[in-house]
Short mmCIF file of C-alpha atoms in Angstrom, two decimals:
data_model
loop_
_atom_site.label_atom_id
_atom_site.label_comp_id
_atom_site.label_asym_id
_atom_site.label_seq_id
_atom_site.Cartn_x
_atom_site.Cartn_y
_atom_site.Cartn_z
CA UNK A 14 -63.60 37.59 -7.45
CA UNK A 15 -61.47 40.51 -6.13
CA UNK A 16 -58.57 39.49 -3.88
CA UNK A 17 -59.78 40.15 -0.17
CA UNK A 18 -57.87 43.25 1.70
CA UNK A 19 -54.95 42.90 3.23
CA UNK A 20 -53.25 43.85 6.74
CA UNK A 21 -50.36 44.56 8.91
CA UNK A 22 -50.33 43.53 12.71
CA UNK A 23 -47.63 45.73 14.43
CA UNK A 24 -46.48 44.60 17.63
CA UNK A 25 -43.03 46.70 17.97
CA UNK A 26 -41.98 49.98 16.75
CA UNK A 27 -44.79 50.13 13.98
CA UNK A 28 -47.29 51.38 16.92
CA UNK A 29 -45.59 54.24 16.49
CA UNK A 30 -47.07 56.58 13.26
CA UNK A 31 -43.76 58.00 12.68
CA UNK A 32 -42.06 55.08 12.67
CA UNK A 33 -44.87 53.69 10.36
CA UNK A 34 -44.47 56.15 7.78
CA UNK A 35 -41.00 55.70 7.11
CA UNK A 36 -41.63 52.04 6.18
CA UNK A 37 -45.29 52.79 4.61
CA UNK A 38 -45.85 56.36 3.64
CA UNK A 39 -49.75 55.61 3.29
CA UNK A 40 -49.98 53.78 6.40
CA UNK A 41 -50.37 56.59 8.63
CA UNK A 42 -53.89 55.26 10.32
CA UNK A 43 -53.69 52.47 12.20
CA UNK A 44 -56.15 51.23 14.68
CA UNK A 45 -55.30 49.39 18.54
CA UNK A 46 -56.11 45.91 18.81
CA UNK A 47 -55.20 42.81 21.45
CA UNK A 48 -54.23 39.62 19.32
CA UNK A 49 -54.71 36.17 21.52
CA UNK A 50 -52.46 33.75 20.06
CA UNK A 51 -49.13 35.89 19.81
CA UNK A 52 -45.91 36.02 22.28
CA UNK A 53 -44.06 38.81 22.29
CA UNK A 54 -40.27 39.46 23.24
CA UNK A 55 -37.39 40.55 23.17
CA UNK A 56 -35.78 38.28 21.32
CA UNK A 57 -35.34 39.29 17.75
CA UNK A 58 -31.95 40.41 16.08
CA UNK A 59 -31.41 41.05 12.72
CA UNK A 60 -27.25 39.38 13.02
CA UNK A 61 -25.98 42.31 10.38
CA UNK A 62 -22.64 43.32 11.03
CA UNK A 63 -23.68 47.05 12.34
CA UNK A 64 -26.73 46.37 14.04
CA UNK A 65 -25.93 44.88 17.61
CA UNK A 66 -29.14 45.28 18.89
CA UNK A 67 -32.02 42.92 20.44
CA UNK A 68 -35.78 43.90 19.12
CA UNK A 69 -38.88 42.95 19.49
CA UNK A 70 -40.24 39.36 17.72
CA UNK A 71 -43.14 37.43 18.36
CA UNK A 72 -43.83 33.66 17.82
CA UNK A 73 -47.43 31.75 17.97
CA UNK A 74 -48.12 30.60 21.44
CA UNK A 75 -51.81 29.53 22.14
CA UNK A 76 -51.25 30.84 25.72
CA UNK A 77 -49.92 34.31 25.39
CA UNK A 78 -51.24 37.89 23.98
CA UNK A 79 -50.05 41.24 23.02
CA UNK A 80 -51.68 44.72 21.61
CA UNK A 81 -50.55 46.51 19.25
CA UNK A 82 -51.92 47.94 15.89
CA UNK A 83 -53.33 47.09 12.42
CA UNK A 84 -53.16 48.63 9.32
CA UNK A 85 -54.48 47.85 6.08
CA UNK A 86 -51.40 47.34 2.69
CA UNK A 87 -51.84 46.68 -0.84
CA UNK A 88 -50.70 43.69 -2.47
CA UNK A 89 -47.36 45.17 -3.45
CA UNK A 90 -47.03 47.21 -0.38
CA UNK A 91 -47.27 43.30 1.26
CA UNK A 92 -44.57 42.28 -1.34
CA UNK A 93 -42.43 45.17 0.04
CA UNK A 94 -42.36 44.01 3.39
CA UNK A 95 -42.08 40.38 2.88
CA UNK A 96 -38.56 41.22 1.11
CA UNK A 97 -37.62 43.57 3.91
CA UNK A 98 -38.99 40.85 6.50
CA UNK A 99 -36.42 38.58 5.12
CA UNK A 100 -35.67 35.91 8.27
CA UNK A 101 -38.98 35.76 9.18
CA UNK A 102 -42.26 34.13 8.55
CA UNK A 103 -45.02 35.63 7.67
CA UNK A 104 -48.47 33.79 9.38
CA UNK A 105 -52.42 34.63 9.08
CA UNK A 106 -54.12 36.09 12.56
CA UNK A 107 -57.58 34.45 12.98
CA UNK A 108 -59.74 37.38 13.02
CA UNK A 109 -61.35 35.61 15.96
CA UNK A 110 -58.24 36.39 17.80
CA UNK A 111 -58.36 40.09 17.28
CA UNK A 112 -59.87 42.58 19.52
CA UNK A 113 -60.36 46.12 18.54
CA UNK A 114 -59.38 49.07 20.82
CA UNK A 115 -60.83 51.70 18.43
CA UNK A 116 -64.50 51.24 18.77
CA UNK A 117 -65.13 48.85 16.02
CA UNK A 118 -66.90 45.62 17.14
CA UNK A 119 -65.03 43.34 15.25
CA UNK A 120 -61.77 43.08 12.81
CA UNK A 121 -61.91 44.30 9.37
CA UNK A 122 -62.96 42.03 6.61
CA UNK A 123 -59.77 40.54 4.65
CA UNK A 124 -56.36 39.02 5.58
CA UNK A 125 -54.20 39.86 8.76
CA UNK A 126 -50.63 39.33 8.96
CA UNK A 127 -47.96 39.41 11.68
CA UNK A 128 -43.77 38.26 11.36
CA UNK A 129 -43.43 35.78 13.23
CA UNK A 130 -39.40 35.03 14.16
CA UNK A 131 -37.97 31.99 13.25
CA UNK A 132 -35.33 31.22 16.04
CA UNK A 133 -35.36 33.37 19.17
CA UNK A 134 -31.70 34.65 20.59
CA UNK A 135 -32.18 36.83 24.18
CA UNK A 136 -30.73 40.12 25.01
CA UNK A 137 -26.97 39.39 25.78
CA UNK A 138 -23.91 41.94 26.18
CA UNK A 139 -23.54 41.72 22.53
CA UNK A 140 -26.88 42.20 21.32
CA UNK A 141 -28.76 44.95 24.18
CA UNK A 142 -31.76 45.86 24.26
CA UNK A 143 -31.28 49.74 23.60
CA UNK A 144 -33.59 52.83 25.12
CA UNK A 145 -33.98 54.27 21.62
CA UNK A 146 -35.98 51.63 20.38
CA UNK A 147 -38.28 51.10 23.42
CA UNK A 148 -38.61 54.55 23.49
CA UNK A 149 -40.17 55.02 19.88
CA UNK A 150 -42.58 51.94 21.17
CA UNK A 151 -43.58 53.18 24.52
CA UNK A 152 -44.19 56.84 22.68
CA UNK A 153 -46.29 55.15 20.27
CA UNK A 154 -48.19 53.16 22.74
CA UNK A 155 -48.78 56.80 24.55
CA UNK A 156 -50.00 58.20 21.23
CA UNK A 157 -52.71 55.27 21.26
CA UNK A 158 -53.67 55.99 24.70
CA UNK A 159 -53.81 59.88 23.57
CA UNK A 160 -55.98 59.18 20.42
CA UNK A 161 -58.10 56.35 21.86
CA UNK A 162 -60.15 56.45 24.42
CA UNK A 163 -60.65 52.81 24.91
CA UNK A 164 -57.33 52.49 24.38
CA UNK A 165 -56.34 54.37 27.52
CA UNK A 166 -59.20 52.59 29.29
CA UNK A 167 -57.20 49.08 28.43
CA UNK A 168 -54.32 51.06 29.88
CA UNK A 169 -52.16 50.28 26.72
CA UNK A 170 -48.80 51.32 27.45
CA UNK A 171 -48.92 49.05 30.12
CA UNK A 172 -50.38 46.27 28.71
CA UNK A 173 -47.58 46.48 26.18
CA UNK A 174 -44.75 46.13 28.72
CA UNK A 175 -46.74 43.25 30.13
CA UNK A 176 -47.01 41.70 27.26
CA UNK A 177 -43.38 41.77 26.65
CA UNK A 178 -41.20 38.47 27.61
CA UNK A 179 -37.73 38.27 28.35
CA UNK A 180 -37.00 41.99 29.75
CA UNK A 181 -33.11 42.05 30.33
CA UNK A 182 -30.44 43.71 32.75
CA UNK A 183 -28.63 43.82 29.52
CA UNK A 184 -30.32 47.10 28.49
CA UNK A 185 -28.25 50.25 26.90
CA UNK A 186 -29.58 53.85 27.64
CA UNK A 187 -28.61 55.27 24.47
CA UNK A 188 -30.32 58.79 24.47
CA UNK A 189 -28.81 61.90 23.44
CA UNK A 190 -27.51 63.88 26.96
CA UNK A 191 -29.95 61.45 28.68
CA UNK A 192 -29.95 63.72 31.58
CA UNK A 193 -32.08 66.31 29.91
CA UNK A 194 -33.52 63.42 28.11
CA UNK A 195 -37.10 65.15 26.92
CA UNK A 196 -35.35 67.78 25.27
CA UNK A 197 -35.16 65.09 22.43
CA UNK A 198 -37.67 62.78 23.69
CA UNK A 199 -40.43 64.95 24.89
CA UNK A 200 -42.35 61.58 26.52
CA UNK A 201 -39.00 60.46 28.91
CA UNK A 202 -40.43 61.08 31.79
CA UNK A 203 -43.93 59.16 31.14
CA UNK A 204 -41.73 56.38 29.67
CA UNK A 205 -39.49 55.98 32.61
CA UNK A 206 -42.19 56.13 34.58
CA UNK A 207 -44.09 53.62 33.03
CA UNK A 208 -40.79 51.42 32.95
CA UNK A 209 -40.54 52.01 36.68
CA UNK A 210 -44.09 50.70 37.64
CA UNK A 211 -44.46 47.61 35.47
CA UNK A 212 -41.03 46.40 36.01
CA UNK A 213 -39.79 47.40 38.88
CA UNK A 214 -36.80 50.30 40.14
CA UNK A 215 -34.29 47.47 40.50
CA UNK A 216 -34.55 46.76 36.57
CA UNK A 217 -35.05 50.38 35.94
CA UNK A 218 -31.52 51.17 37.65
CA UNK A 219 -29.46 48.28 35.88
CA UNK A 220 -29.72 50.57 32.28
CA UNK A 221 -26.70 51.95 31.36
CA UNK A 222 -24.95 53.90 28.96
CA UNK A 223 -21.99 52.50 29.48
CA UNK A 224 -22.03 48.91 30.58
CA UNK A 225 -18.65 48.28 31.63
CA UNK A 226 -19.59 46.15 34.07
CA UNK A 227 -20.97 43.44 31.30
CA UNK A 228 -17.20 43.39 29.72
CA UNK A 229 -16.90 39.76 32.14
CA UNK A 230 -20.47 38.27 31.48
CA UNK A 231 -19.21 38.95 27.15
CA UNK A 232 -15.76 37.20 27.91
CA UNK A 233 -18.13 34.55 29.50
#
């Protein structure tokens, strides 16, 4: 009996196809889906000496949901990321939790698999969240909407920020001359934008580049 096929759920930077590739060269398709089951956050970080930074995680939580994408591995290419998943735990998604947003009417036969964190640790002056990384999220999430028509119908983008927990005033805009931002992230403005409408102007305002006014809350 051959060993059934085997996928990736990716809830964080992996929507994006660039961003994809660099981990999996051959896993530049990837279809939209809504997973029930799954809480997303930001409440991941990695605790390496250079990387002060709060990503994305999820955890199982009966209550909560999040899109993202799927994409199908081999067996070694599922080896590969287990050892660079390192920390975290890799659990099964009931395909009855799995919604497709590319026109299929149901998941793909085989075995799909999401990281789920271990321990959750917030956004804190120490560990940001940083405007980089929701960037390449957000511009995958628009690249869905672009390719997908139901997709864009679900209003994906969106649904994504929605479907993120624990947004923080600790949040670093660490663009390249972010006043000209699209010359090196051609999607800034649809971004911000999006930013603006799902979370509000008052969040929107607290990002900084330099958040000198966090020095307190990290003596804290």
């Amino acid at each position: 009996m051959s060993n059934p096929n085997q996928y990736i759920f990716g809830y964080g930077s992996l929507v994006e196809t660039e961003s994809r590739s660099r981990t999996s060269s051959s896993a530049l398709y990837a279809s939209p889906v809504n997973v029930g089951g799954i809480q997303r956050g930001w409440f991941d970080q990695t605790g390496g000496v250079s990387l002060s930074t709060t990503y994305l995680g999820a955890v199982p939580n009966p209550n909560a949901n999040c899109n993202g994408v799927i994409f199908q591995v081999s067996q070694q290419q599922l080896d590969e990321f287990d050892a660079r998943e390192t920390g975290y735990k890799r659990e099964r998604i009931p395909q009855s939790n799995v919604t497709m947003l590319d026109g299929s009417k149901a998941a793909p036969d085989g075995d799909i698999w999401y990281y789920a964190n271990v321990q959750k640790h917030v956004a804190s002056p120490k560990f940001p969240i940083v405007q980089s990384y929701v960037d390449i999220c957000l511009n995958g999430c628009l690249e869905i909407e672009a390719t997908y028509p139901l997709a864009k119908q679900a209003k994906f983008a969106e649904t994504f920020i929605k479907t993120c927990s624990d947004w923080s005033k600790y949040w670093v805009n660490d663009r390249i001359y972010p006043r000209r931002a699209f010359i090196y992230v051609p999607n800034a403005s649809q971004i911000d934008q999006l930013i603006v409408n799902v979370l509000g102007q008052e969040l929107f305002a607290s990002i900084q580049i330099e958040p000198a006014t966090w020095e307190n809350a990290a003596a804290e």
